Short mmCIF file of C-alpha atoms and ligand atoms in Angstrom, two decimals:
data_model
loop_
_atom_site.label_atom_id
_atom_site.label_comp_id
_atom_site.label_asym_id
_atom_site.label_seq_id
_atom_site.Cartn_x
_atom_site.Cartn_y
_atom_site.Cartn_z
CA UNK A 104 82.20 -90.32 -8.99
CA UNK A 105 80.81 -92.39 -6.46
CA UNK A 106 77.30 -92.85 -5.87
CA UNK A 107 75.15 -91.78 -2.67
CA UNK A 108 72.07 -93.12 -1.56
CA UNK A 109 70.42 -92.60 1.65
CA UNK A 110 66.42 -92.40 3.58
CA UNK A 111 64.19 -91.19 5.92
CA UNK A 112 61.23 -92.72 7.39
CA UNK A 113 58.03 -90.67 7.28
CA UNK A 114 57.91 -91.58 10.98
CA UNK A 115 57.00 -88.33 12.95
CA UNK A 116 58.10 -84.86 12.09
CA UNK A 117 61.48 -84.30 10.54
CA UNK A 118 64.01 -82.61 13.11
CA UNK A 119 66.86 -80.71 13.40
CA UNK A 120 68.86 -83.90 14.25
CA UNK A 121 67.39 -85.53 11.18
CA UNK A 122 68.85 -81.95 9.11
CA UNK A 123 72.09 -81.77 10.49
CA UNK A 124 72.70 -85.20 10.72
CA UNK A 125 71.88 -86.52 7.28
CA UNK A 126 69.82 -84.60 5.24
CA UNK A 127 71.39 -81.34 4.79
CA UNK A 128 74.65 -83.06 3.56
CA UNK A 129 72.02 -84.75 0.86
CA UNK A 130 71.18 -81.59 -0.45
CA UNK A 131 75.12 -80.85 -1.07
CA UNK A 132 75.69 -83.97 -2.22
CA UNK A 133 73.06 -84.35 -4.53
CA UNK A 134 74.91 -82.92 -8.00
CA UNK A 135 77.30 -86.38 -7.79
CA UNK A 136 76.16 -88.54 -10.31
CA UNK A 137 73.35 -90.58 -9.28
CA UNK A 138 72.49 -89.19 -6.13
CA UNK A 139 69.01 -91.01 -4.98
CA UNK A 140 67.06 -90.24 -1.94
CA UNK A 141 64.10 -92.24 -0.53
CA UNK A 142 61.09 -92.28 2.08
CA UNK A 143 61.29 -95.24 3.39
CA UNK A 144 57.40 -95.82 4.32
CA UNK A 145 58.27 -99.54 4.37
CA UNK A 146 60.12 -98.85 7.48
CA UNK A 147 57.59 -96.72 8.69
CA UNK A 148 55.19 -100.01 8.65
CA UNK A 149 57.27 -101.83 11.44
CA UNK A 150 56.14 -99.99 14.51
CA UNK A 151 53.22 -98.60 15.47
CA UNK A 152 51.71 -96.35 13.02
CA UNK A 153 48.49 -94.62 11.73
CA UNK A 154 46.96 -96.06 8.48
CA UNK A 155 44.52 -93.13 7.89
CA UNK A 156 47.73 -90.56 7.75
CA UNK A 157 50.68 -92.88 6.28
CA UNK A 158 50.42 -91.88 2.69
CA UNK A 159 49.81 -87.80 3.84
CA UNK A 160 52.93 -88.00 6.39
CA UNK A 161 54.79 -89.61 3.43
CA UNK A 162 54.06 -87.02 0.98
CA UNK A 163 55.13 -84.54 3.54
CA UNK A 164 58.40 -85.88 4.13
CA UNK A 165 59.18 -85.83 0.65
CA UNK A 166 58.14 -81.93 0.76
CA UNK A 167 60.47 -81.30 3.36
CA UNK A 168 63.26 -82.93 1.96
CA UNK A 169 62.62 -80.64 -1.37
CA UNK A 170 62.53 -77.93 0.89
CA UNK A 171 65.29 -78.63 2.51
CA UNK A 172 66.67 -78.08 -1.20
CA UNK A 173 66.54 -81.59 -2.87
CA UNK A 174 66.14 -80.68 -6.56
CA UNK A 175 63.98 -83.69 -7.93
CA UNK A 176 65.77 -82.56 -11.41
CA UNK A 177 69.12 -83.07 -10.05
CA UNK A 178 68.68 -86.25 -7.77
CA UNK A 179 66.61 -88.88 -7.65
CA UNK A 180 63.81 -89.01 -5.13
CA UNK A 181 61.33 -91.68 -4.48
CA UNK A 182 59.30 -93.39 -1.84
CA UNK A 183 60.80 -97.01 -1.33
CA UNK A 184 57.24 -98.71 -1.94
CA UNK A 185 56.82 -97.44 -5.63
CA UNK A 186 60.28 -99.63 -6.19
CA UNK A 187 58.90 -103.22 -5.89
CA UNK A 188 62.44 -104.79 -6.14
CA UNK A 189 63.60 -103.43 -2.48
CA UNK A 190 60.89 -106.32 -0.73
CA UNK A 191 62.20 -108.64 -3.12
CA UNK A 192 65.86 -108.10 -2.51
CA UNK A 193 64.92 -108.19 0.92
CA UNK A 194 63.53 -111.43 1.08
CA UNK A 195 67.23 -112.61 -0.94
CA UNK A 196 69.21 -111.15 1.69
CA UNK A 197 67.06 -112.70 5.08
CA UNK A 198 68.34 -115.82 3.36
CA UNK A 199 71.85 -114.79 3.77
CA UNK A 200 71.70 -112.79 6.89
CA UNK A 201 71.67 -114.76 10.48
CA UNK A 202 69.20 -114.25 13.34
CA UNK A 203 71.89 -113.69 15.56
CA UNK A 204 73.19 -111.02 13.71
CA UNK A 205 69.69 -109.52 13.78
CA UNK A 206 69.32 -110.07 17.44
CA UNK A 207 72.09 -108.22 18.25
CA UNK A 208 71.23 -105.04 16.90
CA UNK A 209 70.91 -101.87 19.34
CA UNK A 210 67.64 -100.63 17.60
CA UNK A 211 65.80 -103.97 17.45
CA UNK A 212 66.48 -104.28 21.52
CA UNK A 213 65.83 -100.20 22.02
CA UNK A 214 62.61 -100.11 20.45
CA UNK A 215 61.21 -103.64 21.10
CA UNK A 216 61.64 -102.77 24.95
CA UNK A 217 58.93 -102.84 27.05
CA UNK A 218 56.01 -103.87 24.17
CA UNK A 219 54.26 -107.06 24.77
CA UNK A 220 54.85 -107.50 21.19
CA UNK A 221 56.61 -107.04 18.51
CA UNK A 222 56.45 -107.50 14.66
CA UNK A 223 58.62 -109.48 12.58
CA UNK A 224 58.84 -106.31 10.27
CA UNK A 225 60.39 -104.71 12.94
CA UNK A 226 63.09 -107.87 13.79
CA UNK A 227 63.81 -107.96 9.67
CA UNK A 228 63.66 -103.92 9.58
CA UNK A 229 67.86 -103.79 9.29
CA UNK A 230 67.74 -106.46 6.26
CA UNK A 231 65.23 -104.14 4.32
CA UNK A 232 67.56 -101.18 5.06
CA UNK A 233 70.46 -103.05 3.35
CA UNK A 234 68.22 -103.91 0.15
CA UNK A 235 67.91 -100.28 0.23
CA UNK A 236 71.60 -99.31 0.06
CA UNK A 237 72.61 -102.68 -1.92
CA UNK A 238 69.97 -101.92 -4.60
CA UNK A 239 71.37 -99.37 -5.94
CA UNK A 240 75.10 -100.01 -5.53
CA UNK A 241 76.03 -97.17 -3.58
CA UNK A 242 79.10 -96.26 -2.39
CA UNK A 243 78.76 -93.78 -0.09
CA UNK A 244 75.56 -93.39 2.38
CA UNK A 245 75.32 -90.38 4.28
CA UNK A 246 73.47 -90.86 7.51
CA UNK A 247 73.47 -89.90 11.47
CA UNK A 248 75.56 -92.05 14.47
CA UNK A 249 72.45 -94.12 14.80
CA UNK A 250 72.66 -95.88 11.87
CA UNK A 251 76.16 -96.73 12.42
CA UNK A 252 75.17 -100.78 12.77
CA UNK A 253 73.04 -101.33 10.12
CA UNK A 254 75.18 -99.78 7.84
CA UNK A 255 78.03 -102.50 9.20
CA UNK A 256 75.24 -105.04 8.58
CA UNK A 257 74.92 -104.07 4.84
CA UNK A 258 78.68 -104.54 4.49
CA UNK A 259 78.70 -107.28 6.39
CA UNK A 260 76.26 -109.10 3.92
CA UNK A 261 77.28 -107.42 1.05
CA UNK A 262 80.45 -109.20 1.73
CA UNK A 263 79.21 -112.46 2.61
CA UNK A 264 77.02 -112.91 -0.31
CA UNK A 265 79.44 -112.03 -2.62
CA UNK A 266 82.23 -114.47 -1.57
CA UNK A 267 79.13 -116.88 -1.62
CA UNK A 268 77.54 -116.07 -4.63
CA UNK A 269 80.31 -114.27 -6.91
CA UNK A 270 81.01 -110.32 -6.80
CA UNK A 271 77.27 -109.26 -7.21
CA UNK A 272 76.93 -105.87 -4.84
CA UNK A 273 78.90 -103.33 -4.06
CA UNK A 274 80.13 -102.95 -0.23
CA UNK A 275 78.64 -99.52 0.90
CA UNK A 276 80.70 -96.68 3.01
CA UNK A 277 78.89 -95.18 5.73
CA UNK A 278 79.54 -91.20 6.27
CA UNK A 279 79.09 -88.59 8.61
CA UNK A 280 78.66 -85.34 8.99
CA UNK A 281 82.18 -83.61 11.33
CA UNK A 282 79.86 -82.46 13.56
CA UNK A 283 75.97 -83.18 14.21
CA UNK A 284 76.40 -86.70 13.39
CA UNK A 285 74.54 -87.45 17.02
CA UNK A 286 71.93 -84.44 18.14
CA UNK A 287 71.16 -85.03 21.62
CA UNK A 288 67.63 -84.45 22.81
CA UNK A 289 67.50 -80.62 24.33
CA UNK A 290 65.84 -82.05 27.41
CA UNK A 291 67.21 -85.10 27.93
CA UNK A 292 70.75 -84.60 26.90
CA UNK A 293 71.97 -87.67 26.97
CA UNK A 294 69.29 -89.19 24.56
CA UNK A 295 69.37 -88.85 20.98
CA UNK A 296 66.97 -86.05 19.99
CA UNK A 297 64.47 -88.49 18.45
CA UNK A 298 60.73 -88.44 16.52
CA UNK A 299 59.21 -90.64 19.14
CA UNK A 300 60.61 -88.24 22.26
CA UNK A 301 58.35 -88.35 25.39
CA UNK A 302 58.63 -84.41 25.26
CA UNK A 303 58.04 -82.00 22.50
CA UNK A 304 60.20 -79.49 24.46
CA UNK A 305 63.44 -81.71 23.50
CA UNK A 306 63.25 -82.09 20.04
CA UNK A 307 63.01 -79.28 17.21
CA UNK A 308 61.26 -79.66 14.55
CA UNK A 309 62.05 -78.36 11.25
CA UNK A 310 58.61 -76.74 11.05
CA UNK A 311 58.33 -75.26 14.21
CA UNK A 312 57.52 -71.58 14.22
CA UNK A 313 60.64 -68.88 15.19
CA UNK A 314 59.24 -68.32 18.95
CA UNK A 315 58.80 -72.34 19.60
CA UNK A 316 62.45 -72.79 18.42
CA UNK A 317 63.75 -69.86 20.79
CA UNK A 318 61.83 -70.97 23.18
CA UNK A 319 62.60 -74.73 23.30
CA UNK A 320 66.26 -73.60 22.68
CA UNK A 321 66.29 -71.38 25.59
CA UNK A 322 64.93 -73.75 27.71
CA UNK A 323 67.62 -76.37 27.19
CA UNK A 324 68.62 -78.24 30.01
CA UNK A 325 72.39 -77.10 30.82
CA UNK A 326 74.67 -78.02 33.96
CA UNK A 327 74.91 -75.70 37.12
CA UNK A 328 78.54 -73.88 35.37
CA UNK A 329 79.01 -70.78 33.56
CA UNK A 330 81.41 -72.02 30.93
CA UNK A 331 81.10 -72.34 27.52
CA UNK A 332 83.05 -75.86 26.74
CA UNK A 333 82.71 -79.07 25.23
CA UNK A 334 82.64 -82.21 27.32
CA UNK A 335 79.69 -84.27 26.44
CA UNK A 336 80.91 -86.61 29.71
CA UNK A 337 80.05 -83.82 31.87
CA UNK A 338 78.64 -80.95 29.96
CA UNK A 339 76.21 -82.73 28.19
CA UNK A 340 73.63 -79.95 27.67
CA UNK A 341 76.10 -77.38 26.39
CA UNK A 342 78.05 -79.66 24.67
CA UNK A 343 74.92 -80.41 22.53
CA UNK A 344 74.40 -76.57 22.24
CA UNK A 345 77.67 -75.94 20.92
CA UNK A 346 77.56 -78.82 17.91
CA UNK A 347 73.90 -77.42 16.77
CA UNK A 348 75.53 -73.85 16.83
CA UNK A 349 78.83 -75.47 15.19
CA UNK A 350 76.87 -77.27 12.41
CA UNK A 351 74.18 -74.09 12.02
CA UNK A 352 76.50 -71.37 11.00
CA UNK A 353 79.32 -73.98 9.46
CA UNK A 354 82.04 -73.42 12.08
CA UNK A 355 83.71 -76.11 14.48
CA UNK A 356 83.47 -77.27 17.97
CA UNK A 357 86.80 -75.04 19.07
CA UNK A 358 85.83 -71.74 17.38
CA UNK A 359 82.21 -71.93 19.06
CA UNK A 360 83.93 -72.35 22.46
CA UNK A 361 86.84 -69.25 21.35
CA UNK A 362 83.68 -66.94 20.18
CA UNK A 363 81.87 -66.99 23.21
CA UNK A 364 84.74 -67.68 25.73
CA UNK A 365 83.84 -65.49 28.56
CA UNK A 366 80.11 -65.18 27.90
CA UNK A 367 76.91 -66.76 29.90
CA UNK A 368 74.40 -69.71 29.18
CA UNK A 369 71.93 -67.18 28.53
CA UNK A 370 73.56 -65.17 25.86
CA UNK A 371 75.10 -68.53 23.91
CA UNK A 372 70.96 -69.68 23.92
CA UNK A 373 69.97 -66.62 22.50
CA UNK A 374 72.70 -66.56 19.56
CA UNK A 375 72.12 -70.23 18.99
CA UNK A 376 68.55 -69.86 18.78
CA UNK A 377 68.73 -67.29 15.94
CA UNK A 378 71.36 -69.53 14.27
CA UNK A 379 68.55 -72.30 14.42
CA UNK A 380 66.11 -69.89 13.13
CA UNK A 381 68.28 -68.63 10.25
CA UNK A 382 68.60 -71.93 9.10
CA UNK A 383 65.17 -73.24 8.95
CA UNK A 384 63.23 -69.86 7.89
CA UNK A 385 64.36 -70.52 4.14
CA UNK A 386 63.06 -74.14 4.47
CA UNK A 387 59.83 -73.52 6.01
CA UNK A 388 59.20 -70.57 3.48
CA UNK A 389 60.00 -73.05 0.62
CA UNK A 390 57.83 -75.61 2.37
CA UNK A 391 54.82 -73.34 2.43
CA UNK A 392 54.79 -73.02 -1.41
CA UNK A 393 54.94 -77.03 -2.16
CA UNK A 394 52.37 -77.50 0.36
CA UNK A 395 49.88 -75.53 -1.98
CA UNK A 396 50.48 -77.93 -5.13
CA UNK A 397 50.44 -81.90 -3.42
CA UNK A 398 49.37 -83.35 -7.39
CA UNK A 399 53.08 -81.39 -8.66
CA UNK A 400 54.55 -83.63 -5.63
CA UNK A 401 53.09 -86.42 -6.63
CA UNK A 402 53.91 -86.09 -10.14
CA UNK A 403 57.74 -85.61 -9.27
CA UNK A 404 57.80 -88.84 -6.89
CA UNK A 405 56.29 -90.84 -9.92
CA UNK A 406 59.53 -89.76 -12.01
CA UNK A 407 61.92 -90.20 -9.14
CA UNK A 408 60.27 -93.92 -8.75
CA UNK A 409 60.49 -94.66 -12.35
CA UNK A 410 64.33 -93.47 -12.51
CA UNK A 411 65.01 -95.34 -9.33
CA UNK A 412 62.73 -98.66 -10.65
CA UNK A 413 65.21 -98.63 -13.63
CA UNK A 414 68.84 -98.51 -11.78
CA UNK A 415 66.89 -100.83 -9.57
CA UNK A 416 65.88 -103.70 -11.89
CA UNK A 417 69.03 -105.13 -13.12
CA UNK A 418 70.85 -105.29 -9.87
CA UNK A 419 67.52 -107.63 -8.61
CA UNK A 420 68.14 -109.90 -11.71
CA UNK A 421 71.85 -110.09 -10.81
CA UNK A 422 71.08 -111.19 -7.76
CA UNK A 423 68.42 -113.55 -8.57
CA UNK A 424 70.89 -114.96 -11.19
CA UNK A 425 73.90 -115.27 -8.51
CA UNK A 426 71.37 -117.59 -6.23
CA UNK A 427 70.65 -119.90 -9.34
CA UNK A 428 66.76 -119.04 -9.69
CA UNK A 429 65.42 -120.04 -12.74
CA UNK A 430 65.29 -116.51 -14.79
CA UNK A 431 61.82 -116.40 -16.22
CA UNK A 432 60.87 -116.70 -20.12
CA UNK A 433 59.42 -113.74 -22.16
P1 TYM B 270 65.56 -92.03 10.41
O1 TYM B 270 64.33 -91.79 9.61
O2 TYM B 270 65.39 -92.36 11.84
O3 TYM B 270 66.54 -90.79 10.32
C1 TYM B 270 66.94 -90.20 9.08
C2 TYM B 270 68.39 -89.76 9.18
O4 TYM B 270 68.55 -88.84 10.26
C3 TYM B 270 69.62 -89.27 11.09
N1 TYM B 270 69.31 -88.89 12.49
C4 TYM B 270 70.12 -88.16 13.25
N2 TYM B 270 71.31 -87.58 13.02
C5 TYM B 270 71.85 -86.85 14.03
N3 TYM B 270 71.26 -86.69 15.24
C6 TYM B 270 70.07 -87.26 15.52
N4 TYM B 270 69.50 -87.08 16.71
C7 TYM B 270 69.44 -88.03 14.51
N5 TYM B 270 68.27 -88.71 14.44
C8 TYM B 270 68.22 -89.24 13.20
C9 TYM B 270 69.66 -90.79 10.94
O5 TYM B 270 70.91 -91.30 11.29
C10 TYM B 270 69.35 -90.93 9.47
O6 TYM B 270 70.52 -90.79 8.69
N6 TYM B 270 66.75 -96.71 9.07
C11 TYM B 270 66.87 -95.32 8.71
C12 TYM B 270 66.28 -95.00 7.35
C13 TYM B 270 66.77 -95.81 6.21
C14 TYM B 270 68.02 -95.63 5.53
C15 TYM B 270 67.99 -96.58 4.46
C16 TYM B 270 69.10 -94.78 5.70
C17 TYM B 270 66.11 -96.83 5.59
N7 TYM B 270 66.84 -97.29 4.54
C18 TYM B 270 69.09 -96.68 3.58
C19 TYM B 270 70.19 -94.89 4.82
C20 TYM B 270 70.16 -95.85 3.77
C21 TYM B 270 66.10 -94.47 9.73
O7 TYM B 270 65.24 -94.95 10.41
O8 TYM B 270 66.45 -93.14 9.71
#
């Protein structure tokens, strides 16, 4: 049974491209042995971000995800900073990665664009990501497009250390969902929808109320056609329309465009706006009874951290063996 590991930073509110990208498929995945799932508030550390709400935005990410139906019984969920190891793997594996393969990756230049500055976190943020996934040898690692080159980079080093330093990690498999892997921004649709859009109207969040998500949906920017097809070259709008839809109700790009061959823009909105709406009513209803118990939270991220400290602690002291430090006396 192999085993799956994957995170979110508690970056922003959780969307719909975060859900049908990654995190649903958690949720189904989560009986396979082993299954852990992790805030990454590390991550969250290497842009800008608000000290006086970090811990709160962290708990409620964790909330979400159980909403979403991650059973903290049958999976193991933690917040990457209650795991000490993953900074100290981290600092192992800057020693084996390169800058240039560091420099070259799409995020890095994306979201270092334009600032005056940037941190070093930021530059090192893909090495921390593969202490993540190396950690805890998994073999699969369900996750959106996006994260299509850092999961290359893990393998990459996973590789390299191992020919270096004798078979010591396991080489991850990225996976993807058939469709939703890459949820384009409603207003922008040839953006990613992301946490940090410039408009709210674009992106929906998993906690938006039933009218915001009809409206927002309804308002998504289409093309001046009538037809209901899939061409993300030149339909990107509908195109975008018809994978949320697709990946909503659990049917496929070609049945989406048979069902509603024929019909308008407006009427396709409307029936994937309810589709949207089905599926996040159940989550925000389960979200609304956490939210009244944050110590119960708490308490289950303390196990989750403890289960995940233990897988975590061995694989550390493999690696600091491989390298040749001197292993500490009792
Ligand atoms: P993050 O927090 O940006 O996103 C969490 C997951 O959601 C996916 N995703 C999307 N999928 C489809 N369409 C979109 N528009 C969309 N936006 C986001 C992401 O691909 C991701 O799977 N670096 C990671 C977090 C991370 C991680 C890890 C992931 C840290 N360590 C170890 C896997 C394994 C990130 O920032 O994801």
């Amino acid at each position: 049974m192999p085993r799956v590991l994957s995170g979110i930073q508690p970056t922003g509110d959780m969307h719909v491209g975060n859900y049908l990208g990654a995190v649903r498929r958690w949720v189904e995945d989560q009986d396979r042995q082993d299954a852990l799932y992790c805030v990454v508030d590390l991550h969250a550390l290497t842009a800008e971000f608000d000290d006086t709400t970090l811990a709160t935005r962290t708990r409620e990410t964790a909330m979400l995800l159980m909403a979403a139906g991650l059973d903290p019984d049958r999976c193991t969920l933690f917040v990457q900073s209650h795991v000490p190891a993953h900074t100290e793997l981290t600092w192992i594996l800057n020693c084996v990665a390169t800058f240039g393969e560091l420099r070259r990756m799409t995020q890095f230049k994306e979201k270092g664009k334009g600032q005056e500055s940037v941190s070093v976190g930021l530059f090192d943020y893909p090495v921390l990501m593969v202490s993540d996934i190396l950690m805890y040898e998994a073999d699969e690692v369900p996750i959106g497009d996006d994260q299509r080159q850092h999961l290359e980079l893990a393998r990459d080093i996973a590789t390299r250390f191992n020919r270096r330093f004798g078979d010591t990690f396991v080489v991850p498999k990225a996976t993807y969902p058939e469709v939703g892997a890459r949820v384009m921004d409603l207003q922008t649709p040839m953006a990613k929808m992301s946490k940090s859009a410039e408009s709210a109207n674009g992106v929906v969040l998993l906690l938006d109320p039933p009218e915001a998500i009809s409206k927002k949906i309804k308002a998504a920017v289409t093309d001046s056609g009538t037809d209901i097809l899939h061409d993300r070259d030149t339909k990107a709008g509908v195109s975008n329309l018809i994978e949320i839809y697709a990946a909503a109700t659990g049917s496929s790009i070609p049945k989406v465009e048979a069902e509603f061959e024929g019909q308008g823009y407006g009427a396709f909105k409307s029936s994937v706006a309810e589709a949207v709406v089905e599926l996040l009513t159940p989550l925000q209803r389960r979200y609304g009874e956490l939210e009244r118990d944050p110590a119960e939270v708490d308490r289950l991220l303390g196990l989750g951290a403890a289960k995940a400290r233990a897988l975590a602690d061995p694989v550390l002291d493999r690696a600091r063996r491989a390298i040749g430090l001197l292993p500490p006396t009792a």
